[in-house]
Short mmCIF file of C-alpha atoms in Angstrom, two decimals:
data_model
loop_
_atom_site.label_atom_id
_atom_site.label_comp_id
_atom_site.label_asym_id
_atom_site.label_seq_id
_atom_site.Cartn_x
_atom_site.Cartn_y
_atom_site.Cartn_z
CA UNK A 1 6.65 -2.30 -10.16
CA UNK A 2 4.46 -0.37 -8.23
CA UNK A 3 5.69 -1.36 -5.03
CA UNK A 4 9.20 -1.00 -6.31
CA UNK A 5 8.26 2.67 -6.79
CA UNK A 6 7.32 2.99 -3.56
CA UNK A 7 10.36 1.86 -2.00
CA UNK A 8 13.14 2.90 -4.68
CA UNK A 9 12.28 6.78 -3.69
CA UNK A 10 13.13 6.41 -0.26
CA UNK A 11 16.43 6.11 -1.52
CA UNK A 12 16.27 8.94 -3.15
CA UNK A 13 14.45 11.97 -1.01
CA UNK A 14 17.78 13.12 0.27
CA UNK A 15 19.56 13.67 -3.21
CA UNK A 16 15.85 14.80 -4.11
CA UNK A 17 16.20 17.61 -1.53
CA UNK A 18 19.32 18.66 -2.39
CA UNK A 19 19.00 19.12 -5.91
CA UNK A 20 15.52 20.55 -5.78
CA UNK A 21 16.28 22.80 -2.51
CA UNK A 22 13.34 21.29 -1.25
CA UNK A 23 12.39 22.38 2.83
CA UNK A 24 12.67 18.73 4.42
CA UNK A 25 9.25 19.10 5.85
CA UNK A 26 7.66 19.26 2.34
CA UNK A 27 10.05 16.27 0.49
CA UNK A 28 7.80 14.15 2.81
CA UNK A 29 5.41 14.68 0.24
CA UNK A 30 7.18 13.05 -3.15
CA UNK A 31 5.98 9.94 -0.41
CA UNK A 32 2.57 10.93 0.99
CA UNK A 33 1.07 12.57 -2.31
CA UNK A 34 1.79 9.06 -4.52
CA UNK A 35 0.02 7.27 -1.19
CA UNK A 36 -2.90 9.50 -0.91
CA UNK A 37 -4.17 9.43 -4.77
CA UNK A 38 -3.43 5.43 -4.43
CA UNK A 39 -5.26 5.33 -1.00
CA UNK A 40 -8.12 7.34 -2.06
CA UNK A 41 -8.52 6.23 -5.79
CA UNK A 42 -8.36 2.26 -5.18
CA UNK A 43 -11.81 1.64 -4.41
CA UNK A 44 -12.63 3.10 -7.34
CA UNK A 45 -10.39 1.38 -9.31
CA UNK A 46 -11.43 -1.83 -7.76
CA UNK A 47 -14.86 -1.55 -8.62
CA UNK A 48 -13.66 -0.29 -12.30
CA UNK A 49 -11.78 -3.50 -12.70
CA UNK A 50 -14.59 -5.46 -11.79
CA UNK A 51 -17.44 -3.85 -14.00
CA UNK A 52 -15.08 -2.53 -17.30
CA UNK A 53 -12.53 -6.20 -17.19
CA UNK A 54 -9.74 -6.62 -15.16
CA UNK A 55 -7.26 -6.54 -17.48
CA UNK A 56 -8.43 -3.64 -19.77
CA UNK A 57 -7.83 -1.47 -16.12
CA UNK A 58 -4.37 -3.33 -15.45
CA UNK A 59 -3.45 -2.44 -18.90
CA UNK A 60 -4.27 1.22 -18.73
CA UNK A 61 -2.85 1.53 -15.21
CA UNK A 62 0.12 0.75 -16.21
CA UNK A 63 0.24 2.98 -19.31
CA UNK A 64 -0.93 6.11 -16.73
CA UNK A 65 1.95 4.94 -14.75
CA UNK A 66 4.55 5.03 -16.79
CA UNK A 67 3.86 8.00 -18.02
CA UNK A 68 3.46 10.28 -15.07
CA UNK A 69 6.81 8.40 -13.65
CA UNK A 70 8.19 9.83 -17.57
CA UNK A 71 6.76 13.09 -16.38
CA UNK A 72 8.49 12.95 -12.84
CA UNK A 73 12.20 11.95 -14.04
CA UNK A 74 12.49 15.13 -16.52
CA UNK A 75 10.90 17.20 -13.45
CA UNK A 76 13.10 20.41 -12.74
CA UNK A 77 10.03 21.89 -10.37
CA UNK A 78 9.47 20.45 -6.85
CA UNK A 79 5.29 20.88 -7.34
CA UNK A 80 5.78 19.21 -10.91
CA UNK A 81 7.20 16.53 -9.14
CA UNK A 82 4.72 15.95 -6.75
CA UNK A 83 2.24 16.13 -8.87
CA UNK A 84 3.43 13.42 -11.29
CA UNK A 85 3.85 11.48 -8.09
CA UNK A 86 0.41 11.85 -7.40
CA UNK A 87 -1.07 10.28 -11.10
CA UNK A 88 1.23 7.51 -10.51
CA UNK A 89 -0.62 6.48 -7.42
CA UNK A 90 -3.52 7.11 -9.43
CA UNK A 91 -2.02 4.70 -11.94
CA UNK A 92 -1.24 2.18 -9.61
CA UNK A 93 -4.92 2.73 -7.85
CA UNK A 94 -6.15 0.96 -10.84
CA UNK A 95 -3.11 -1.50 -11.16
CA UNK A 96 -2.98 -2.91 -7.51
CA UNK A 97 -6.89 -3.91 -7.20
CA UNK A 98 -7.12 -5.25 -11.02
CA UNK A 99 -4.32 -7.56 -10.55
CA UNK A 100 -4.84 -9.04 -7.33
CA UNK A 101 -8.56 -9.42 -7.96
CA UNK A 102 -7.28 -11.34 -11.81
CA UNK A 103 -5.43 -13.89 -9.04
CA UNK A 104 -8.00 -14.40 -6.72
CA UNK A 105 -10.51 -14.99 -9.69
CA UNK A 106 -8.22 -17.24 -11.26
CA UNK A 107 -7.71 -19.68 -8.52
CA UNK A 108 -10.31 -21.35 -6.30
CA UNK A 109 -10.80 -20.39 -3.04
CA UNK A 110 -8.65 -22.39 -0.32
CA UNK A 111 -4.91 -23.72 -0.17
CA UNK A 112 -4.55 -22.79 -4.15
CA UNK A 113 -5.48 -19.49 -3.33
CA UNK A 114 -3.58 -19.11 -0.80
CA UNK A 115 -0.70 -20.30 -2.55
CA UNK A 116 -1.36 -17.85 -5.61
CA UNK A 117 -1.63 -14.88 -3.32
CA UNK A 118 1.26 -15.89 -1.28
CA UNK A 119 3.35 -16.10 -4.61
CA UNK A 120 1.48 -12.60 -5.71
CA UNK A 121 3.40 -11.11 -1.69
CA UNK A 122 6.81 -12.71 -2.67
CA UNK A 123 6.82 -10.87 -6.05
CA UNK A 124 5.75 -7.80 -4.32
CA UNK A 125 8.52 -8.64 -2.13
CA UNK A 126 11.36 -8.85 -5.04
CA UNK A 127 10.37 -5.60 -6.07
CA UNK A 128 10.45 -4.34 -2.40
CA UNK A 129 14.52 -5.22 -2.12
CA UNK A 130 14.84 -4.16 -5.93
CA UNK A 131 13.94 -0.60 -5.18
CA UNK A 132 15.73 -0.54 -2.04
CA UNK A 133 19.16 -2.16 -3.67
CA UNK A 134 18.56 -0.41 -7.45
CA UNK A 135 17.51 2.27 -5.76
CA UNK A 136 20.83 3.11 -3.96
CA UNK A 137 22.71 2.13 -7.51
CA UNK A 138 20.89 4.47 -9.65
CA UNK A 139 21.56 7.57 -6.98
CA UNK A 140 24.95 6.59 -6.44
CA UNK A 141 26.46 6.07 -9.94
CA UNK A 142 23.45 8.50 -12.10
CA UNK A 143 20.78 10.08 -10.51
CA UNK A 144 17.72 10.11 -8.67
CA UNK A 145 15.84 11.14 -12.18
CA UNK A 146 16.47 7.22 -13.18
CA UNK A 147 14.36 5.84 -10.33
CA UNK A 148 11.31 7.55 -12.21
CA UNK A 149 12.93 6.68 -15.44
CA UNK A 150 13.16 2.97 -14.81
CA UNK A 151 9.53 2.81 -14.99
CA UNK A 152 8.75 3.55 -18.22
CA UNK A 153 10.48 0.88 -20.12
CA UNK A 154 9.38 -1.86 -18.23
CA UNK A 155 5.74 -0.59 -17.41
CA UNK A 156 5.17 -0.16 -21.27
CA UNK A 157 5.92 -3.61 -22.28
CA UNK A 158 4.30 -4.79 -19.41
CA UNK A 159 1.13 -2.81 -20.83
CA UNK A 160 1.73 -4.28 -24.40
CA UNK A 161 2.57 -8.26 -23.05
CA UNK A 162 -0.66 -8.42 -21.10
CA UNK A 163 -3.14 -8.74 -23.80
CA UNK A 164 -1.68 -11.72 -24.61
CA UNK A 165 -0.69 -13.56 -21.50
CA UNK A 166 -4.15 -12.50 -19.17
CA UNK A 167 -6.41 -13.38 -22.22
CA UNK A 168 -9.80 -11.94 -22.64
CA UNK A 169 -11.60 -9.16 -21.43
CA UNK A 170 -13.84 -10.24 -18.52
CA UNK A 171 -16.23 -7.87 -16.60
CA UNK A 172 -19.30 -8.45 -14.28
CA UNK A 173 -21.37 -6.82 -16.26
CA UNK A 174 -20.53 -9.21 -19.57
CA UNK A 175 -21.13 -12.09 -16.94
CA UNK A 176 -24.21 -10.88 -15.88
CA UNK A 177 -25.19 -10.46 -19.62
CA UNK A 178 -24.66 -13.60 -20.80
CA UNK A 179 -26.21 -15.82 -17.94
CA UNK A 180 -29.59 -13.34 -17.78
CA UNK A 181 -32.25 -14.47 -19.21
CA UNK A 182 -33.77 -11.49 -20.26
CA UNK A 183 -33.04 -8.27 -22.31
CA UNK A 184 -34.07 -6.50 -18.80
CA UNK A 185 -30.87 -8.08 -17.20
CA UNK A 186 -28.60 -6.82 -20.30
CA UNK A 187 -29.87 -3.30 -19.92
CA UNK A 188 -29.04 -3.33 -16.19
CA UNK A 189 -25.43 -5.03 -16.97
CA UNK A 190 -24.80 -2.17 -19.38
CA UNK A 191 -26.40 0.58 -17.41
CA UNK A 192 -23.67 -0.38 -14.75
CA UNK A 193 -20.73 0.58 -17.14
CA UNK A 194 -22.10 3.60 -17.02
CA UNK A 195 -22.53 4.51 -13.22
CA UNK A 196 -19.16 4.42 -11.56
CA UNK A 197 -19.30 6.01 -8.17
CA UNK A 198 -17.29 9.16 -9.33
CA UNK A 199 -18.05 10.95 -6.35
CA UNK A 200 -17.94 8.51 -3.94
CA UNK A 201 -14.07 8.29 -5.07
CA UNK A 202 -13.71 12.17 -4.41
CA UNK A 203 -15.11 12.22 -1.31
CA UNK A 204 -13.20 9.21 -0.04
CA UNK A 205 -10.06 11.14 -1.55
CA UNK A 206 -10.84 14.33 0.30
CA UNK A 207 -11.32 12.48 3.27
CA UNK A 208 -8.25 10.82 2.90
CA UNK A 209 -6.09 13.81 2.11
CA UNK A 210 -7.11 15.96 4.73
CA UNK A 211 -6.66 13.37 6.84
CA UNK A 212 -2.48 12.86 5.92
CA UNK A 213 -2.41 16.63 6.01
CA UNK A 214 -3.50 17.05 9.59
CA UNK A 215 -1.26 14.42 10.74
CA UNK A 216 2.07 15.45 8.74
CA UNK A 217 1.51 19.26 9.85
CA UNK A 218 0.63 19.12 13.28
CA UNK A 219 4.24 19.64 14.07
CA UNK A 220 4.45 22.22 11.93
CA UNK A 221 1.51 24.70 12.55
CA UNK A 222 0.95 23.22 16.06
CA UNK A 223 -2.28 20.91 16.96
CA UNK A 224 -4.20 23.15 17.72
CA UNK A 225 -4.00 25.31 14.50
CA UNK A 226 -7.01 26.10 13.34
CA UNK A 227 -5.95 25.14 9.39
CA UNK A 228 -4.94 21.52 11.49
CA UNK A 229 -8.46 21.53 13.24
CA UNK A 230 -10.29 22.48 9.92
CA UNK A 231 -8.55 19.94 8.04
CA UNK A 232 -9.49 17.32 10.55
CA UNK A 233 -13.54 17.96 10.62
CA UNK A 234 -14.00 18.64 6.69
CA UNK A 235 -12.46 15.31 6.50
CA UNK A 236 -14.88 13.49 9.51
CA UNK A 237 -17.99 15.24 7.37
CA UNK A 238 -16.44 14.16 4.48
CA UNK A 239 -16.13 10.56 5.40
CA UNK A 240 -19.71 10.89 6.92
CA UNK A 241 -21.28 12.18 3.44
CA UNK A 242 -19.30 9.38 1.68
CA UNK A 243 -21.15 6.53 3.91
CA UNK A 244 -24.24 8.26 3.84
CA UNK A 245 -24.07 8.56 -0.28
CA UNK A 246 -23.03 4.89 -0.44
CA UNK A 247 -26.17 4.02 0.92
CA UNK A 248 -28.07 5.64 -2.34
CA UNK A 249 -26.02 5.18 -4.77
CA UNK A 250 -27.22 2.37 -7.42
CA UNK A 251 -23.54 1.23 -7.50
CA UNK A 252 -21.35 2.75 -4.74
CA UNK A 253 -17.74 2.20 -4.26
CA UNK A 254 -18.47 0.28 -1.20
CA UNK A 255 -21.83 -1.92 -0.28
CA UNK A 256 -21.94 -0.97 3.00
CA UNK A 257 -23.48 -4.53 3.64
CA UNK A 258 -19.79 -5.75 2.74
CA UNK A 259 -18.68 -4.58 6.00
CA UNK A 260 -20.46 -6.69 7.91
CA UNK A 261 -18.15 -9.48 7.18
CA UNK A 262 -15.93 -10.42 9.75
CA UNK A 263 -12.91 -11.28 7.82
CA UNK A 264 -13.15 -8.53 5.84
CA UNK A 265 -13.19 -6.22 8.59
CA UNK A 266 -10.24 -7.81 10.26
CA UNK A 267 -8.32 -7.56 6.82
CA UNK A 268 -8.61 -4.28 6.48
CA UNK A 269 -8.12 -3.69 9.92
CA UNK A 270 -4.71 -5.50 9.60
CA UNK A 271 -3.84 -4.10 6.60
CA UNK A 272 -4.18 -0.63 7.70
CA UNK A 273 -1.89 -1.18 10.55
CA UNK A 274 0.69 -2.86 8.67
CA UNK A 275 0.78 -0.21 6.43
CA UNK A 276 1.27 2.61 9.04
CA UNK A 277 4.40 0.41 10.38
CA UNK A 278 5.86 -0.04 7.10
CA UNK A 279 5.40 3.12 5.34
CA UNK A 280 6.68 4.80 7.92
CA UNK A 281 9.85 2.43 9.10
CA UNK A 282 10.86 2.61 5.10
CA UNK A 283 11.15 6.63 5.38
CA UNK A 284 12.44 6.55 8.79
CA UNK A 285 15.08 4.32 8.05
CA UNK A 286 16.79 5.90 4.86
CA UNK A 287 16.66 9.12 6.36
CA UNK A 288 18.35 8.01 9.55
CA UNK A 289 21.16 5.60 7.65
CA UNK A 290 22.07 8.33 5.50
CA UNK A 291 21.42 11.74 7.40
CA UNK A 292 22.50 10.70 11.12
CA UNK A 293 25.13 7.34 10.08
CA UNK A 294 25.99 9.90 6.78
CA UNK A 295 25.72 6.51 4.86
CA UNK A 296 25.45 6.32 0.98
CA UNK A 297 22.43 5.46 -0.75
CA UNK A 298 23.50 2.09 -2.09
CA UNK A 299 24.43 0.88 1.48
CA UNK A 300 21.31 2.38 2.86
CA UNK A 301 19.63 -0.03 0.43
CA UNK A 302 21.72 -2.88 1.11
CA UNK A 303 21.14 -2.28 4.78
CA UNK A 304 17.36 -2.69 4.26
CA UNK A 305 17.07 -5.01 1.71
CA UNK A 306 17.13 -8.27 3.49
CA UNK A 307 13.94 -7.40 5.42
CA UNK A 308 12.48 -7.64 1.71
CA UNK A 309 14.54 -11.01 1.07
CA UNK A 310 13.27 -12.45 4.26
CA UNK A 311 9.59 -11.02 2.79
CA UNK A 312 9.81 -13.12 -0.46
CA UNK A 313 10.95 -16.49 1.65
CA UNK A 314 7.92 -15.73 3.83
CA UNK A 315 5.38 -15.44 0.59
CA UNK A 316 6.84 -18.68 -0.75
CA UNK A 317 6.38 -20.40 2.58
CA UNK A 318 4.21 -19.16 4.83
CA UNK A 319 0.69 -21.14 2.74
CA UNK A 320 2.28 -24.01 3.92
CA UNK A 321 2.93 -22.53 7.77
CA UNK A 322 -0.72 -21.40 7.23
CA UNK A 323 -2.36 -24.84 6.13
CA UNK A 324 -0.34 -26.06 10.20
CA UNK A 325 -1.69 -23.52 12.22
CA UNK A 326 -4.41 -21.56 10.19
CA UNK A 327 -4.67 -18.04 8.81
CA UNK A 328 -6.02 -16.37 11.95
CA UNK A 329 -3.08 -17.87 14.27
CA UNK A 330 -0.33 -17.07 11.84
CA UNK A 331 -1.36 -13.27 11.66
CA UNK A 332 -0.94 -13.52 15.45
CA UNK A 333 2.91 -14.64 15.09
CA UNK A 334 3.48 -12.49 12.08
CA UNK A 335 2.35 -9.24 13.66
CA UNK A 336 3.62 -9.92 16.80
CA UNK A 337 7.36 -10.73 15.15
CA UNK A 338 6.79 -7.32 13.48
CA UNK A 339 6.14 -5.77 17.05
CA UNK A 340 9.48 -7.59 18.47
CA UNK A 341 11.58 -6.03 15.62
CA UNK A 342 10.34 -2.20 16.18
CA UNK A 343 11.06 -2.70 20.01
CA UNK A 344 14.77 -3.82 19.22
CA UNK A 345 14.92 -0.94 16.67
CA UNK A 346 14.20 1.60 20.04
CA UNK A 347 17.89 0.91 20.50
CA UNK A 348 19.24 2.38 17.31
CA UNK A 349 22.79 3.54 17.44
CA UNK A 350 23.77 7.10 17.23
CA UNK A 351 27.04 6.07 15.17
CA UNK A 352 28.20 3.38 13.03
CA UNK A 353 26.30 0.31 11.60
CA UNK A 354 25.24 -2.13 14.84
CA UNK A 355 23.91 -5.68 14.30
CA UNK A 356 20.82 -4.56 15.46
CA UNK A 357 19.87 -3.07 12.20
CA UNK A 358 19.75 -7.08 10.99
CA UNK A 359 16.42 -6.81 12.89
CA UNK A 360 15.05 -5.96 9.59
CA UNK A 361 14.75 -9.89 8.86
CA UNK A 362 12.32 -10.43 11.47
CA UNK A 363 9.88 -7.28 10.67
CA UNK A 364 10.19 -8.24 7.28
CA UNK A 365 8.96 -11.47 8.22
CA UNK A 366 6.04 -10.16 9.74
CA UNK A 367 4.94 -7.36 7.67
CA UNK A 368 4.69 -10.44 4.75
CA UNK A 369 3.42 -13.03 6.63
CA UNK A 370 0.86 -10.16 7.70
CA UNK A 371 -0.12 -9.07 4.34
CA UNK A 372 -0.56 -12.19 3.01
CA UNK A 373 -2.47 -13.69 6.08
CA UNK A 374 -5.10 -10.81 5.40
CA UNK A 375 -5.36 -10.61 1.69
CA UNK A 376 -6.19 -14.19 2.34
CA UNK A 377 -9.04 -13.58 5.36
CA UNK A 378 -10.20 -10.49 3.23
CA UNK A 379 -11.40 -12.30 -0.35
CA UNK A 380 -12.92 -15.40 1.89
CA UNK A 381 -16.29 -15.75 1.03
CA UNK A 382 -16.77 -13.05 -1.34
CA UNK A 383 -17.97 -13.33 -4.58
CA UNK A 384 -15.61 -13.47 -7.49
CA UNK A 385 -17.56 -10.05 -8.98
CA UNK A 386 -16.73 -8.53 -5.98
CA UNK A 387 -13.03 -9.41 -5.64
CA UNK A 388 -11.92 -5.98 -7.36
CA UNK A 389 -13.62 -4.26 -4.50
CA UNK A 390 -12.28 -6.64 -2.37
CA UNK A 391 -8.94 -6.20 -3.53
CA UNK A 392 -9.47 -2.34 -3.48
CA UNK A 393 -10.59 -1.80 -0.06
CA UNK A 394 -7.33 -4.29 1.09
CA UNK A 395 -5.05 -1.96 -0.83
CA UNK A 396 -6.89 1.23 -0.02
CA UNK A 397 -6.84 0.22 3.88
CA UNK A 398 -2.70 -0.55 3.46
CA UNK A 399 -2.36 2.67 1.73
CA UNK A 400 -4.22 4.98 3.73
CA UNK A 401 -1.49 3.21 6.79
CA UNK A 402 1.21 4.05 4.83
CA UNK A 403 0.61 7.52 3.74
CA UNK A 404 -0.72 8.40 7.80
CA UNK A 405 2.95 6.34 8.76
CA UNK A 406 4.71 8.11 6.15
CA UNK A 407 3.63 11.27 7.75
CA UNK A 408 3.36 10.61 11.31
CA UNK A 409 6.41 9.06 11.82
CA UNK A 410 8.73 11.37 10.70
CA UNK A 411 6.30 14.00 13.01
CA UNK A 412 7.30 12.15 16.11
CA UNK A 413 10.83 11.85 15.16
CA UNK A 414 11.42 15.43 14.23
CA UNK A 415 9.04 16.23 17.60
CA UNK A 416 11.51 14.68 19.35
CA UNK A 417 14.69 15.78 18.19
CA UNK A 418 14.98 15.28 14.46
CA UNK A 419 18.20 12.95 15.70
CA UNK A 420 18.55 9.40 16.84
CA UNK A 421 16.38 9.93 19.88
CA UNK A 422 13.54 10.48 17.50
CA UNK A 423 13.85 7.71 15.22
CA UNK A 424 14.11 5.57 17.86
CA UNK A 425 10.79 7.31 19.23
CA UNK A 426 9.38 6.65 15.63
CA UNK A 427 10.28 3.04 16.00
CA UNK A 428 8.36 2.71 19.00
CA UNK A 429 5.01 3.98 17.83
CA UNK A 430 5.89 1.89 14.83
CA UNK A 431 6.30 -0.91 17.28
CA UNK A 432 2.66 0.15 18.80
CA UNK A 433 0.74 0.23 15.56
CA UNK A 434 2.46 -3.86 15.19
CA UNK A 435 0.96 -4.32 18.91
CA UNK A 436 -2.35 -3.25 17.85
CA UNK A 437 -2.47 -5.30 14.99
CA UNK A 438 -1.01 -8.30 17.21
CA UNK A 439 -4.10 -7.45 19.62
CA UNK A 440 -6.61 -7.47 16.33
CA UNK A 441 -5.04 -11.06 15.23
CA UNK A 442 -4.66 -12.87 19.01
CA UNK A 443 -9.16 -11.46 19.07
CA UNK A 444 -9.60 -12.75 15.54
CA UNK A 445 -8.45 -16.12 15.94
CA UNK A 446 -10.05 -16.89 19.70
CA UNK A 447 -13.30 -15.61 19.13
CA UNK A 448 -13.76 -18.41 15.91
CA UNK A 449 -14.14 -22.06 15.94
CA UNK A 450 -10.70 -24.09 15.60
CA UNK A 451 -12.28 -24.71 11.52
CA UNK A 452 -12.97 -21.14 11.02
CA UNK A 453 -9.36 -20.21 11.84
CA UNK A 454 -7.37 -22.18 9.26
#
């Protein structure tokens, strides 16, 4: 669901804009507002997951979504809108890290693992096409109120079937209490229930924010504005006083110890960059299909939908393409398919659907193959009470990509022209971020031992 929310309003911004006589270098927010309170507010939520129980968070993520996406259907105001937008990411910032860290708990690590999170990317990947294909229904035959709408049904009785299929509550801290063998150790288990890194989160949120705000208005006010320039070095100090209060902090967000670990560097690294791609292809794309081809909403969803398809066929195959070649290699072909698609999209006709746009396939090959490849390098290693963080700082890392794609793209399209020249200019830096992560991948996997690579 929550990545079907991401992609279903794609669909939608243009009908959005219209009915809300929203400028169309402000509906780029209904995108980059739900990305920036997911981005900044994972980490937190990771670390929740892991010290209050997994599915306790899940459960009340999903109840926080469904309401704010309640909240964002019946929206008449454009700022009401946003700002519902905004508590579902924060909704989903506790969703995304509690359930992937509940798989990656479950299941040993090695090839079950990888199987279970390479299942957990094919689901993600059903709901990718669903909100591309319902999407386009629900503008065409109702309205774009319904792809908030949808949500609530199904992310209430998701919230009410949990209790019962995840089973019991499990924290850290209730681990830690029952295999201590003092009182001392209880105390400290229940003393860290008590000491979430609250600012941590809003310092890592400011950071992140100013950060999307910079990029997304530098065409607007010009670079060299000094509301762009201010925005830019609050965040830097921001980010600096976040690392610095990590250090301190009994429990922060983020051991910076953590990020000494190779893989986990190279996952987030990865994820980040795949994020920046895809966010800002998925925008891209719907506005050029329906704005510059002047195609409807269901076909712009049907147009994009098999790069999902090919997604899901990738999750349910690619642990067994892994297990041949190794986790390190495959990112290399993944990315670097990603990369080939972006470079054939630089060719984007300027009327009339073109077999090119079946390119899709390939970068939807890639961008799963890629996020499953580093979920997978990310939560080696780690220990299982640290696999909410771990599962936080993957999703944090994709989502910070996303909401800087979601806004830079569209910047160098409109910078361009605002016509086809520019989204073929925003495929090409799209195609650059897929280089960059092909270049991280190719370094990755020759600078480890053949065993270390599988």
């Amino acid at each position: 669901m929550v990545v079907l929310d991401f992609s279903i309003v794609n669909v939608a911004l243009p009908s959005i804009e219209r009915e809300l006589h929203m400028a169309a270098d402000s509906v780029q927010w209904i995108v980059t507002g739900y990305a920036i309170s997911f981005g900044g507010l994972l980490i937190l939520g990771g670390r929740a997951a892991d010290l209050l129980g997994r599915r306790r968070m899940f459960v009340a993520g999903l109840i926080a979504f469904s309401l704010a996406s309640l909240a964002g259907g019946l929206a008449k105001d454009p700022m009401l809108l946003i700002a519902a937008r905004v508590v579902q990411g924060a909704g989903a910032a506790i969703v995304a890290p509690a359930a992937l860290s509940l798989i990656t708990t479950g299941f040993p690590e090695g090839p079950e693992r990888t199987r279970a999170i390479g299942l957990y990317g094919s689901v993600a990947s059903v709901g990718f096409v669903s909100g591309q294909v319902l999407g386009g229904v629900l503008v065409q035959f109702t309205s774009w109120r319904w792809v908030f709408l949808v949500n609530v049904p199904v992310g209430l009785i998701a919230a009410a079937l949990s209790p019962s299929i995840l089973g019991p509550v499990k924290t850290a801290a209730k681990t830690a209490a029952k295999t201590a063998a003092t009182t001392a150790a209880k105390v400290t288990a229940r003393t860290r229930l008590r000491r979430l890194d609250l600012r941590g989160a809003l310092l890592i949120t400011v950071a992140v924010t100013l950060v999307v705000f910079a990029v997304s208005q530098g065409v607007v006010l010009g670079w060299t504005s000094p509301l762009v320039i201010g925005s830019v070095v609050i965040a830097v100090a921001a980010g600096a006083i976040f690392a610095k209060a990590e250090t301190r902090h009994p429990d922060p967000l983020i051991r910076l110890s953590l990020l000494r670990r190779k893989g986990l560097r190279e996952g987030t690294t990865l994820t980040f960059l795949l994020g920046l791609w895809n966010g800002g292809e998925m925008l891209v794309l719907s506005l050029y299909l329906q704005q510059v081809l002047h195609e409807s909403p269901l076909f712009t969803g049907l147009v994009i939908a098999p790069q999902g398809v090919v997604g899901f066929m990738m999750g349910m195959l690619g642990p067994r393409l892994a297990g041949r070649i190794g986790i390190r290699r495959l990112l290399v072909v993944t990315a670097a398919a990603s990369a080939v698609g972006f470079l054939v999209l630089t060719h984007l006709p300027a009327t009339g659907y073109s077999p090119v746009l079946f390119v899709v396939t390939l970068i939807g090959f890639g961008t799963a193959g890629t996020a499953m490849g580093s979920t997978v390098l990310a939560s080696r290693g780690m220990a299982d009470a640290d696999q909410g963080l771990v599962g936080g700082m993957i999703n944090t890392s994709r989502q910070i990509g996303a909401a800087v794609g979601a806004a830079l793209l569209p910047a160098v399209a409109q910078a361009v022209s605002g016509g086809v020249s520019g989204d073929r200019a925003a495929m090409l830096t799209a195609a650059v971020a897929a280089l960059a992560a092909t270049a991280v991948a190719w370094r990755a996997a020759h600078l480890v031992p053949a065993r270390a690579a599988s």
